[in-house]
Amino acid sequence: MLRFVVRRIAGLILVMAGVSIITFVLAHLVPVDPAAAALGQNARDEQIAAYRQQLGLDRPVAEQYLTYVGRLLRGDLGTSIRTRRPVADDLLDFLPATLELSLAALLVALCFGIPLGMAAALRRNSWVDAFVRLLALAGGSMPIFYLGLLLIGLFYRQLRWLPGPGRLDSTLNPPTAITGMYTVDALLTGNWAVLQDSLTHLILPAITLGYFSTAVLLRMTRSAMLEVLSQDYIRTARAKGLARPVVITRHALRNALPPILTTIGVTFGSLLSGAVLTETIFNWPGLGRYATTSVTSLDFPAVMGVTLVAAIVYPLVNTLVDIAYSLVDPRIRIQ
Amino acid sequence: MPSESRTLRSSLFKRCGLIVLAVVAALWLAACTAAGPAAAPAEQPAAEAPAQTSAGEAAQPEEVTRENTLIYSGDATDLITLDPAVVYEFSGIQVAGSIYETLVSFDPGQPGIKPLLAESWEVVDSGDMWTLTFKLNPKATFASGNPVTADDVVYSWGRAIDINKSPAFLLIDVAQLTKENMTAVDAQTVEVKLPKTVSPQVFLSVLTFTTAAVVEKAVVEANLGSDMGESWLNDHSAGSGPYVLDAWERSVQVTLNANPNYWGKAPAMKRIIIQNVTELANLQALIETGDADIVKDLGAEQAAALEGNPDVQLVKGQSTLLIYVGMNVLKPPLDKAEAREAIRYAINYDDITTLLAGNGQVVQEIIPAGFLGHTGETYFAQDLDKARDLLAQAGVSEGTELDLLIPVGPAPGGLEWSVIAAKLQSDLAQIGLTVNIQQTQQSELLNIYRAQEGQMVLINWGPDFPDPDGNVTPFTNYEAKSIAWRNGWDNPEIAELGKQAAIELDEAARTELYAQIEERVAHEGPYIMLYQPLRTYGLRSNVTGFVFDPVDTPNITFANISK
């Protein structure tokens, strides 16, 4: 297990080196001066030249890359051209919001995707199955922004059951930052008003972001369950007179889990990228919105920071999924 | 496989399941109990001991409720600093301008400069210099309760000059202020010696800007850090204005609390929340539901949808921007004045008014409405015969191609840049000119424009400071290396008129000079001036005292608003 983790980490370093080179080169291929872009059209030439110098943009690209990597190795992601703060500070501000949203969306996908998928498999070809499959079809085909606008329009503007855009009501102060995730921090500090408000703010964006994953997970669970349910050992277990719930959870679901776990891993990665749209619609101050603003303002230290984070998250989640395999299915050994 | 680990794992699964169940239950509970957006009363502001209240007034801070909180929502993505010496972005100026005060200021919606921290000032001609003497208001205090002194003023200006970030050129180049030519004569008196190349009027205009705002020297000095207090001032404040900074949550909102020690009239709103909301649909929803009290820069679609809503009032604010086309004199056939004039006569300005649908007005001059020197003249109306004659005089043949560079996205006023470009294209086609539209990111477009590489460029301009000179110098002075330079247009005669107008003290004479300049630039210059956009604000119907003044800093005075 340890060797496996070490190997994965080594791979991660390679991936990051590759990603940093590619993003760096891409950023420098854009024929635009980020310093001029940051200072706007009224800036004088001397000001732009001074800012270019301050950012080190006047030096050769290779030297700039080496400086960049040198700083990276010391854990310094550089300074954002637009916000003029260290990129690491910006990421620390915005990453927890995205993680919180993605985890909540994953929770939605798990809580609805797996049970509904199971129900559909157990009642194959019944009305339950038809309904669930319809739900999956809608989830797979409805664009995120459309669903988001629909939910805001209905539950916020019309019915007023749920709060509108943002992470927290603007009159409330955010909880003391521990993880940066408002719900978790509010829970840890016992700030109930904030906990309740941040949870209600999470519902609509989590459903919006999680619906697509729910649909994917639901379909995967259904087909995996169907396959397992037709196996001989299920018939044997039933024949032994085991209670139905025991057969379903211990024997059927347990064996259907590996493909489902793979799907969860892949889905989590797509949640992070889907967060860009959801964050825009729900005014969620996360990494996705930070990334879009940074891209449009040619803030490439920030863009590279976001890319590196994404480059870490994907392999990390995959590693976690691989480890989870061995927990679920003892026949799988990771080496 | 040992059964022990199996039970362990299965119980682990059960526990995980329990946690999931608990979280789901919590989510549901929260969903059910929250009937509508939480209107929980906000926490009381950090109750700092009110220091030195004058005349024994009990500065007991009133409790903050939703009723005395003003929520102002709009795109505040540009917010990068709250330090008055550094801030140069619309949102930042709005915030810093509510915390810090300047010596003089504009009266929102009224012409003329009025006293603020300085109760009076005097301009004396001392031969080769102007001497300006400012008397500070003895009542003026900082939020800490300490008096505002001449020492604080000189320190603040010197600090902005030393930091030398984006807005510093206003003090250094435009106002020609140096650390040597300003002195604190006594605690209440500031003296500035200005070279005669700068007009005292322009100097006073610059002084209304946040860059010239006064910070409390002792407080800033105590928190200098490695950047002269710049980052400290992003999360704390040291001003004398009606509000103090409570918190800036990056990319989310800025919260301001009423300054309990404010030396002027106490503001009605005890808390101001400036919320960053970028989606127009969200702004509409926020003002409809009343979750925001004011939303800024609604799109035409949202404004139309809100029209007739009894809970919402729509207010138009004049922006200082001008949308224009620069015609590069270095690129034939635009080197011929007749060709440029022909193009201006070919355009149907009435159609542009129609396209704007009330979100802007056609302006054919380089000084925007609301500024001294704006004439409101209509120099051009579409005249295709005249345009064709002029084109023939210039020797431009039918079918000549012109490249028009335009930015992507919407232009100020809500119109897409591409719609304006298409309009120009079809108008010019009528006189036999073929326009090729090239659309690109604004940053790339500016690169090309700055390098004098564009042939025709459609873009906007906003003055750096609220004075006609903020437009006239860039539009007329080739040496300023701004707009005139970008279009390769060098007319020393008009540039000289501009310099004279900038330092003219007599208002009537100044207006007259600008009228001359306006007319000459309209016909001789390299520009097609198109329009000045309006911005639309949505206000809840109970909001009063809202004035948007494009000349004032900040544009909106929160302290005058009540509801």
Tab-separated table of C-alpha atoms in Angstrom, chain A residues 31-33 36-37 39-45 47-48 82-85 93-94 107 111 152 156-157 160-161 163 165 169-174 182 196-197 199-200 203 250 254 280-281 283 285 289 293 298 327-328 330, chain B residues 1 9 20 23-24 27 30-31 33-34 36-38 40 42-43 66 71 77 80 166 169 173 249-253 273 275-279 282 284-286 288-289 291 443-444 446-447 450 459-462 464 481 486:
chain	number	residue	atom	x	y	z
A	31	PRO	CA	0.040	37.708	-28.211
A	32	VAL	CA	-1.136	40.082	-25.511
A	33	ASP	CA	0.640	41.942	-22.773
A	36	ALA	CA	-1.082	46.401	-20.231
A	37	ALA	CA	-4.315	44.465	-19.833
A	39	LEU	CA	-3.545	48.550	-16.098
A	40	GLY	CA	-6.319	49.449	-18.564
A	41	GLN	CA	-6.386	51.773	-21.514
A	42	ASN	CA	-5.621	55.006	-19.687
A	43	ALA	CA	-2.264	53.735	-18.399
A	44	ARG	CA	0.825	55.453	-19.670
A	45	ASP	CA	3.636	53.584	-21.392
A	47	GLN	CA	3.591	52.651	-16.059
A	48	ILE	CA	3.147	49.558	-18.214
A	82	ARG	CA	-5.098	41.237	-11.513
A	83	THR	CA	-5.696	40.992	-7.762
A	84	ARG	CA	-2.042	41.815	-6.937
A	85	ARG	CA	-2.124	39.266	-4.102
A	93	ASP	CA	-9.839	31.971	-0.294
A	94	PHE	CA	-11.656	30.397	-3.224
A	107	LEU	CA	-23.498	14.043	-1.603
A	111	CYS	CA	-27.872	10.103	-1.824
A	152	ILE	CA	-33.418	29.983	-8.881
A	156	TYR	CA	-36.012	31.795	-4.951
A	157	ARG	CA	-37.880	34.278	-7.119
A	160	ARG	CA	-39.129	32.177	-1.961
A	161	TRP	CA	-38.530	28.862	-0.186
A	163	PRO	CA	-32.278	31.875	-0.549
A	165	PRO	CA	-27.270	33.576	-5.014
A	169	ASP	CA	-26.916	35.928	3.545
A	170	SER	CA	-25.034	39.207	3.111
A	171	THR	CA	-26.064	40.442	6.563
A	172	LEU	CA	-24.373	37.477	8.266
A	173	ASN	CA	-20.684	37.336	9.075
A	174	PRO	CA	-18.902	34.215	7.847
A	182	TYR	CA	-18.816	27.605	5.847
A	196	GLN	CA	-28.544	26.921	8.822
A	197	ASP	CA	-28.106	29.789	6.395
A	199	LEU	CA	-26.867	24.922	4.317
A	200	THR	CA	-29.909	26.515	2.724
A	203	ILE	CA	-29.145	23.303	-1.620
A	250	ARG	CA	-24.195	-7.313	1.642
A	254	ARG	CA	-21.104	-4.802	-2.258
A	280	THR	CA	-21.339	31.891	-12.155
A	281	ILE	CA	-25.086	31.311	-11.975
A	283	ASN	CA	-22.675	33.926	-7.583
A	285	PRO	CA	-17.151	32.844	-4.909
A	289	ARG	CA	-15.319	31.987	-11.050
A	293	THR	CA	-12.058	36.067	-14.390
A	298	LEU	CA	-4.873	37.230	-18.905
A	327	LEU	CA	-11.330	-1.856	0.953
A	328	VAL	CA	-14.487	-2.856	-0.854
A	330	PRO	CA	-10.420	-7.818	-0.898
B	1	MET	CA	-9.851	-13.154	5.112
B	9	ARG	CA	-15.160	-2.749	7.846
B	20	VAL	CA	-24.478	10.476	5.525
B	23	VAL	CA	-26.061	15.154	7.097
B	24	VAL	CA	-29.035	14.527	4.842
B	27	LEU	CA	-29.962	19.432	5.171
B	30	ALA	CA	-32.463	23.334	7.504
B	31	ALA	CA	-34.469	23.435	4.300
B	33	THR	CA	-36.998	25.651	8.866
B	34	ALA	CA	-35.768	28.303	6.462
B	36	GLY	CA	-37.580	32.343	2.763
B	37	PRO	CA	-34.162	33.942	2.788
B	38	ALA	CA	-32.919	34.358	6.301
B	40	ALA	CA	-31.646	37.197	10.659
B	42	ALA	CA	-27.000	41.167	11.643
B	43	GLU	CA	-24.510	41.135	14.410
B	66	ARG	CA	-31.863	44.970	8.042
B	71	ILE	CA	-27.344	46.396	0.405
B	77	THR	CA	-14.889	42.175	-9.822
B	80	ILE	CA	-8.402	44.962	-5.863
B	166	SER	CA	-1.952	53.618	-10.866
B	169	PHE	CA	0.096	60.376	-11.869
B	173	ASP	CA	1.755	64.748	-13.472
B	249	GLU	CA	-14.446	39.300	1.974
B	250	ARG	CA	-12.559	38.979	-1.286
B	251	SER	CA	-14.780	38.617	-4.321
B	252	VAL	CA	-17.884	38.446	-2.088
B	253	GLN	CA	-18.633	41.730	-0.352
B	273	ILE	CA	-22.947	46.107	2.200
B	275	GLN	CA	-22.038	42.894	-2.706
B	276	ASN	CA	-20.262	41.520	-5.760
B	277	VAL	CA	-22.904	40.071	-8.083
B	278	THR	CA	-21.930	39.630	-11.707
B	279	GLU	CA	-24.935	37.966	-13.336
B	282	ASN	CA	-29.272	37.676	-10.325
B	284	GLN	CA	-32.861	41.515	-11.256
B	285	ALA	CA	-33.883	38.776	-8.822
B	286	LEU	CA	-32.178	40.528	-5.890
B	288	GLU	CA	-37.311	42.113	-7.116
B	289	THR	CA	-37.160	40.173	-3.884
B	291	ASP	CA	-32.662	41.168	-0.907
B	443	SER	CA	-6.737	43.731	-24.265
B	444	GLU	CA	-5.435	42.614	-27.651
B	446	LEU	CA	-5.551	47.951	-27.036
B	447	ASN	CA	-2.167	46.456	-27.831
B	450	ARG	CA	-1.355	51.615	-28.611
B	459	ILE	CA	-13.606	51.743	-28.430
B	460	ASN	CA	-14.588	53.844	-25.411
B	461	TRP	CA	-12.764	56.396	-23.298
B	462	GLY	CA	-13.364	57.707	-19.799
B	464	ASP	CA	-8.995	60.129	-15.548
B	481	LYS	CA	1.099	59.705	-26.257
B	486	ARG	CA	-2.587	56.270	-31.210
